Tab-separated table of C-alpha atoms and ligand atoms in Angstrom:
chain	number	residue	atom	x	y	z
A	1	UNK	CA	-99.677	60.161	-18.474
A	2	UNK	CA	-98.383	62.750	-16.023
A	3	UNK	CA	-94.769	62.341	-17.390
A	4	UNK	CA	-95.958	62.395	-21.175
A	5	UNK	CA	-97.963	65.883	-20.176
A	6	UNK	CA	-94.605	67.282	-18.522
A	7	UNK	CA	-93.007	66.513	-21.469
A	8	UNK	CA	-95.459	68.691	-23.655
A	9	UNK	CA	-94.877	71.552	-21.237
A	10	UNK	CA	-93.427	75.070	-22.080
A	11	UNK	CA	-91.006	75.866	-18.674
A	12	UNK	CA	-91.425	79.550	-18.664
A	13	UNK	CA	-89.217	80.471	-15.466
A	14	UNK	CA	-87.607	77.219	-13.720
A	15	UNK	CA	-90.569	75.120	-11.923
A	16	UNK	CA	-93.406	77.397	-13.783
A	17	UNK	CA	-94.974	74.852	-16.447
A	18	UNK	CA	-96.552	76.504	-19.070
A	19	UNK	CA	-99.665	74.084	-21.517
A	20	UNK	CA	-101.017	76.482	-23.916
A	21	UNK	CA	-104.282	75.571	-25.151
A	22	UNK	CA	-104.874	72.368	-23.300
A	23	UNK	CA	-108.308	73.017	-23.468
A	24	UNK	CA	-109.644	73.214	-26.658
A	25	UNK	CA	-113.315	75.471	-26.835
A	26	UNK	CA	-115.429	72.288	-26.352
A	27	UNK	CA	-113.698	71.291	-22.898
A	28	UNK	CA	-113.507	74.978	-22.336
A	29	UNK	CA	-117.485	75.593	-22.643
A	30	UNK	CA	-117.885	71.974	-20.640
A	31	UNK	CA	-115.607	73.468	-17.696
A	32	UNK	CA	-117.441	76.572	-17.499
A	33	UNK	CA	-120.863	74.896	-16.866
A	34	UNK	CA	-119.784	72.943	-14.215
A	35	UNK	CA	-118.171	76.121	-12.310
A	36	UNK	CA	-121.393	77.823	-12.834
A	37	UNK	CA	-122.730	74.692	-11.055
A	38	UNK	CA	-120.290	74.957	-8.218
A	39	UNK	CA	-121.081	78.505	-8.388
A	40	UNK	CA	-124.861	77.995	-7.760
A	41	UNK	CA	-123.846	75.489	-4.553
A	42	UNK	CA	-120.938	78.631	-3.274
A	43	UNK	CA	-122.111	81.808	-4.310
A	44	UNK	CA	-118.914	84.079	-5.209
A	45	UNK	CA	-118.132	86.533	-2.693
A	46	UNK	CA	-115.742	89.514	-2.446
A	47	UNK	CA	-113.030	88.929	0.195
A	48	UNK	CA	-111.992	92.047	2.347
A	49	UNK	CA	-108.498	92.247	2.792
A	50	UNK	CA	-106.411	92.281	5.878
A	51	UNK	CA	-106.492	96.262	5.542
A	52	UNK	CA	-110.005	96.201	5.174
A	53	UNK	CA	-109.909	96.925	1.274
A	54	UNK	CA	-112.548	94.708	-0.880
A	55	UNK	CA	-110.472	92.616	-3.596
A	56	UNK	CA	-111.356	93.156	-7.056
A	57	UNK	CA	-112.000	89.748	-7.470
A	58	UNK	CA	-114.770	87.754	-6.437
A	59	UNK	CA	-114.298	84.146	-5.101
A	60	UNK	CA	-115.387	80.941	-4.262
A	61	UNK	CA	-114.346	77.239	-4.070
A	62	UNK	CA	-115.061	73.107	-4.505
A	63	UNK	CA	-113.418	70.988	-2.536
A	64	UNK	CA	-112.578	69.734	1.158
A	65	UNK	CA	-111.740	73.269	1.818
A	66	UNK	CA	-112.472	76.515	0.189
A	67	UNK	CA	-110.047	79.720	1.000
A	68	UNK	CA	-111.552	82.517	2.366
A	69	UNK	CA	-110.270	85.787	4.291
A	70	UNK	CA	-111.750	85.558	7.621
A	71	UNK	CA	-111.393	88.552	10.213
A	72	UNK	CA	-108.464	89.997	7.771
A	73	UNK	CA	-106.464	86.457	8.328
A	74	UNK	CA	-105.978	83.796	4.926
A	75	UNK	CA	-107.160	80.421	5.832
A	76	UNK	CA	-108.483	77.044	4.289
A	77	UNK	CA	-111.884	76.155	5.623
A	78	UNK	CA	-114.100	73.545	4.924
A	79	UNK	CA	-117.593	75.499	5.126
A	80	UNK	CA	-118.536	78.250	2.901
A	81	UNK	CA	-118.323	81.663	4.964
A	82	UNK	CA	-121.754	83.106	3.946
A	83	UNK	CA	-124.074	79.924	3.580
A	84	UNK	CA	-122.113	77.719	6.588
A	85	UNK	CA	-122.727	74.610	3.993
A	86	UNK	CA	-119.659	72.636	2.883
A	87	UNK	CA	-118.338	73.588	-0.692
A	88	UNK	CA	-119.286	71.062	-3.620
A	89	UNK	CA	-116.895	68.707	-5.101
A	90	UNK	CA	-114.314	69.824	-6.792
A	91	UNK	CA	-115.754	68.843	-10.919
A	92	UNK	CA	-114.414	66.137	-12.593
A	93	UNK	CA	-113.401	67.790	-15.071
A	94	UNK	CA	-111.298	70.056	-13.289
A	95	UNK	CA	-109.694	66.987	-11.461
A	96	UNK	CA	-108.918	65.299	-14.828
A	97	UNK	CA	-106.768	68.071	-15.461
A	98	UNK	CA	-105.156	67.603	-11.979
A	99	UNK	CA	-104.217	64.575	-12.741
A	100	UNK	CA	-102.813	64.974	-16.698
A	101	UNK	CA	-100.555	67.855	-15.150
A	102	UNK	CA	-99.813	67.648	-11.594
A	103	UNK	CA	-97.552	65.110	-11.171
A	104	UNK	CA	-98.862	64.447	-7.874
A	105	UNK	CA	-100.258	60.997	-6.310
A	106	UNK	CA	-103.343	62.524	-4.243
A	107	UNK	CA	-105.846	64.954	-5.681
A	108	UNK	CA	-106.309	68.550	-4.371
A	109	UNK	CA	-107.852	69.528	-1.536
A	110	UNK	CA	-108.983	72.997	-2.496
A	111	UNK	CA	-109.934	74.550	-6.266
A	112	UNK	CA	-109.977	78.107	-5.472
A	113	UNK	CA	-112.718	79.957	-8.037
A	114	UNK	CA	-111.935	83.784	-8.994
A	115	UNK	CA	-114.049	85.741	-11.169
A	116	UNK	CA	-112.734	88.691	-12.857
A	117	UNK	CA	-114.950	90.930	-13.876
A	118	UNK	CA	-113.882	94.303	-15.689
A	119	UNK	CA	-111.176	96.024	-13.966
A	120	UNK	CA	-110.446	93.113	-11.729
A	121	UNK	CA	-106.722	92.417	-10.669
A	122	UNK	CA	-104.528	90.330	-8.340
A	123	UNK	CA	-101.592	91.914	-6.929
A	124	UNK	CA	-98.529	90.448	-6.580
A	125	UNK	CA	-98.448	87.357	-3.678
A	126	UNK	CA	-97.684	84.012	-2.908
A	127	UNK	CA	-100.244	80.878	-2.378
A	128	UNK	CA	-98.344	80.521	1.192
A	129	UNK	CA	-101.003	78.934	3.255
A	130	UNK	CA	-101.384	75.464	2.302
A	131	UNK	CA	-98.574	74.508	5.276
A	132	UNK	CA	-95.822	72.704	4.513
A	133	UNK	CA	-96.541	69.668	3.316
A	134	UNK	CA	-98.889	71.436	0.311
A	135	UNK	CA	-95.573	72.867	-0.718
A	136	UNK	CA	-94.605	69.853	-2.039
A	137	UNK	CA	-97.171	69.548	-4.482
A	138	UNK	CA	-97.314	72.478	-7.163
A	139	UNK	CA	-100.404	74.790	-7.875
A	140	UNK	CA	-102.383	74.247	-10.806
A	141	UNK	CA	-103.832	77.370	-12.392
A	142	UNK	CA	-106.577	76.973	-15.473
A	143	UNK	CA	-107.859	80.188	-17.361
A	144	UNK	CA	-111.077	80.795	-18.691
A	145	UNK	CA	-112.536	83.674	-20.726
A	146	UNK	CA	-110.973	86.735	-21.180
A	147	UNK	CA	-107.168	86.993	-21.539
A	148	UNK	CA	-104.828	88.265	-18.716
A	149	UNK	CA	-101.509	89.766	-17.960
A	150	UNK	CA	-99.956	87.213	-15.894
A	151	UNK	CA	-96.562	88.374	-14.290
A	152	UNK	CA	-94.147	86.365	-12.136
A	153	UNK	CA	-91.414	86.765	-9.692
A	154	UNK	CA	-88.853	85.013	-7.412
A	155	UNK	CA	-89.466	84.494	-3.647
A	156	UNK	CA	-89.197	87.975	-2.904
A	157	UNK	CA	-91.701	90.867	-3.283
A	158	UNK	CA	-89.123	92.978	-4.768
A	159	UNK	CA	-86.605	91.718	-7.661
A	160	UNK	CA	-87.103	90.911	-11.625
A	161	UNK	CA	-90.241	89.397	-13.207
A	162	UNK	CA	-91.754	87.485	-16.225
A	163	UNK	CA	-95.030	88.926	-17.845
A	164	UNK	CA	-97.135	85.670	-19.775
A	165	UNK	CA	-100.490	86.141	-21.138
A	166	UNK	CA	-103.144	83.832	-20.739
A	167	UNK	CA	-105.512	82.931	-22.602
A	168	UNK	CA	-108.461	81.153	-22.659
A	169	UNK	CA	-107.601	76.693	-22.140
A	170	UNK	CA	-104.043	77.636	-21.045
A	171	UNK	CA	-102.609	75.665	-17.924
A	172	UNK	CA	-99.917	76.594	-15.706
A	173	UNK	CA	-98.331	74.522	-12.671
A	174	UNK	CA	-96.541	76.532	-10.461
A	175	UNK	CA	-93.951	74.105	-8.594
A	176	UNK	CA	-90.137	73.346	-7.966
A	177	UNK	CA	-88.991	76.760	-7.616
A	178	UNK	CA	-91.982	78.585	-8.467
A	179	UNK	CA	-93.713	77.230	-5.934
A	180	UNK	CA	-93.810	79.781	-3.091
A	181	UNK	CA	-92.716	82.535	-6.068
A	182	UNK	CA	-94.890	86.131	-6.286
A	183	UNK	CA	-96.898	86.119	-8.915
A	184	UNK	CA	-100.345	88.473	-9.711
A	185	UNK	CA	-102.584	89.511	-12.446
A	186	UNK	CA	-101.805	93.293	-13.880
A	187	UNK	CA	-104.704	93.366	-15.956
A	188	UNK	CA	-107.478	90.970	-17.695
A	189	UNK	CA	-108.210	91.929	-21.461
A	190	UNK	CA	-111.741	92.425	-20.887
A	191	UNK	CA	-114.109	91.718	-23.537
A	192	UNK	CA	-111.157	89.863	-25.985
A	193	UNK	CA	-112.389	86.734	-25.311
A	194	UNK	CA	-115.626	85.035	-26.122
A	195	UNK	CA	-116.033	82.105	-23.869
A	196	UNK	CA	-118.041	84.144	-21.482
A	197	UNK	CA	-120.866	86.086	-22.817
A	198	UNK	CA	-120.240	89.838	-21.378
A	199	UNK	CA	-117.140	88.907	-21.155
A	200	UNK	CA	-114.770	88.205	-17.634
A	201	UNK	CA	-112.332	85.828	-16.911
A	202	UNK	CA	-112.166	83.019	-14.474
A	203	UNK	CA	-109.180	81.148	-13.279
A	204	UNK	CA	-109.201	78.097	-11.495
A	205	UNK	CA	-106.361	76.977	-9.025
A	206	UNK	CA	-105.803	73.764	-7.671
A	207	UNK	CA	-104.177	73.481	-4.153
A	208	UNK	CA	-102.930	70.862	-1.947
A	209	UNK	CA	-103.814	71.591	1.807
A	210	UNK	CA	-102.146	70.319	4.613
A	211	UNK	CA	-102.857	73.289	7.087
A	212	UNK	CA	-106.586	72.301	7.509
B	1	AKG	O1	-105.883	84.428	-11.882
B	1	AKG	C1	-104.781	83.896	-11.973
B	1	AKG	O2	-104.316	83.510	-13.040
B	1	AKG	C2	-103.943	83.721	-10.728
B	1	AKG	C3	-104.757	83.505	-9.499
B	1	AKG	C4	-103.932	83.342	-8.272
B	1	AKG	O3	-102.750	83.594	-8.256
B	1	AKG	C5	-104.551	82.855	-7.040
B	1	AKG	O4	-105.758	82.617	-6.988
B	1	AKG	O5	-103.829	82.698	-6.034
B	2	MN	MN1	-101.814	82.849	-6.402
């Protein structure tokens, strides 16, 4: 199955694996009602950055850890930071996709929720705390809802990129290569989708954690 799925992928930039519309607008909706569920369990919150800046996005997780900013430092912990309870499961439905497209023998230990809502945007970074070992395994990314301006790099901040959009069903892995690459959202399309009424997107990304 994993092989067959590799095999149907689009390789954007070497080790960035590009399925457009792997979800069609049934599995879509289905998807979205189970991260409102994991939603209710892990309320979204609005990480401050290390330089004390609120993100645009808001956040939460499902999984044996959840990835927070605590005291301006990234890390993977396995309680939510507001309600001290451990995050719900990761759903299966999310995992299913895990396993079509990942490649990878274990599941994930983390499914990082963001919620953009109008204006929201991720600058350009790297998922560089799942320790070494989490390297191995590639990053799976899902969108939801609105489309976005997706733009890749190499390894350093500085140097050439590759703009995608994504749209709603879309599924990236980042691995190989693109692994530890920068990568960000410029911009969601807000209000050009209609998955989510009142629009906003959500992306989904599926992490292997070895640092935790
Ligand atoms: O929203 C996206 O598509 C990317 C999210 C991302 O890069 C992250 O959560 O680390
Ligand atoms: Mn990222």
């Amino acid at each position: 199955m994993a092989e067959a799925m590799t095999g149907m992928a689009e390789e954007v930039v070497p080790g960035l694996l590009l399925w457009r519309g792997l979800l069609d607008r049934p599995a879509q909706a289905a998807m979205v009602a189970d991260i409102r569920g994991v939603i209710a369990a892990a309320p979204l919150v609005r990480p401050v950055t290390a330089w004390g800046r609120p993100m645009s996005v808001r956040m939460t997780s499902a999984g044996r850890v959840g990835w927070v900013i605590a005291r301006g430092r990234y890390a993977y912990v396995p309680r939510h930071p507001e309600t001290g309870t451990p995050w719900p499961p990761i759903p299966a439905s999310v995992l299913a996709v895990w396993r079509a497209v990942s490649g990878w023998d274990d599941d994930p230990d983390c499914c990082l929720v963001n919620w953009y809502g109008e204006g929201a945007r991720m600058g350009l970074h790297r998922d560089a705390d799942e320790g070494e070992e989490g390297f191995h395994a590639p990053v799976v990314s899902i969108s939801l809802g609105d489309p976005a301006r997706f733009r890749i790099g190499g390894t350093e901040r500085r140097g050439q990129t590759t703009r995608l959009l994504l749209r709603s069903g879309d599924v990236l892995a980042m691995g190989g290569p693109a692994r530890l690459a920068y990568h960000g959202i410029d911009r969601v399309l807000s209000g050009e989708g209609d998955l989510l009424p009142g629009g906003g997107r959500i992306n989904l990304t599926l992490r292997v954690v070895r640092s935790a």
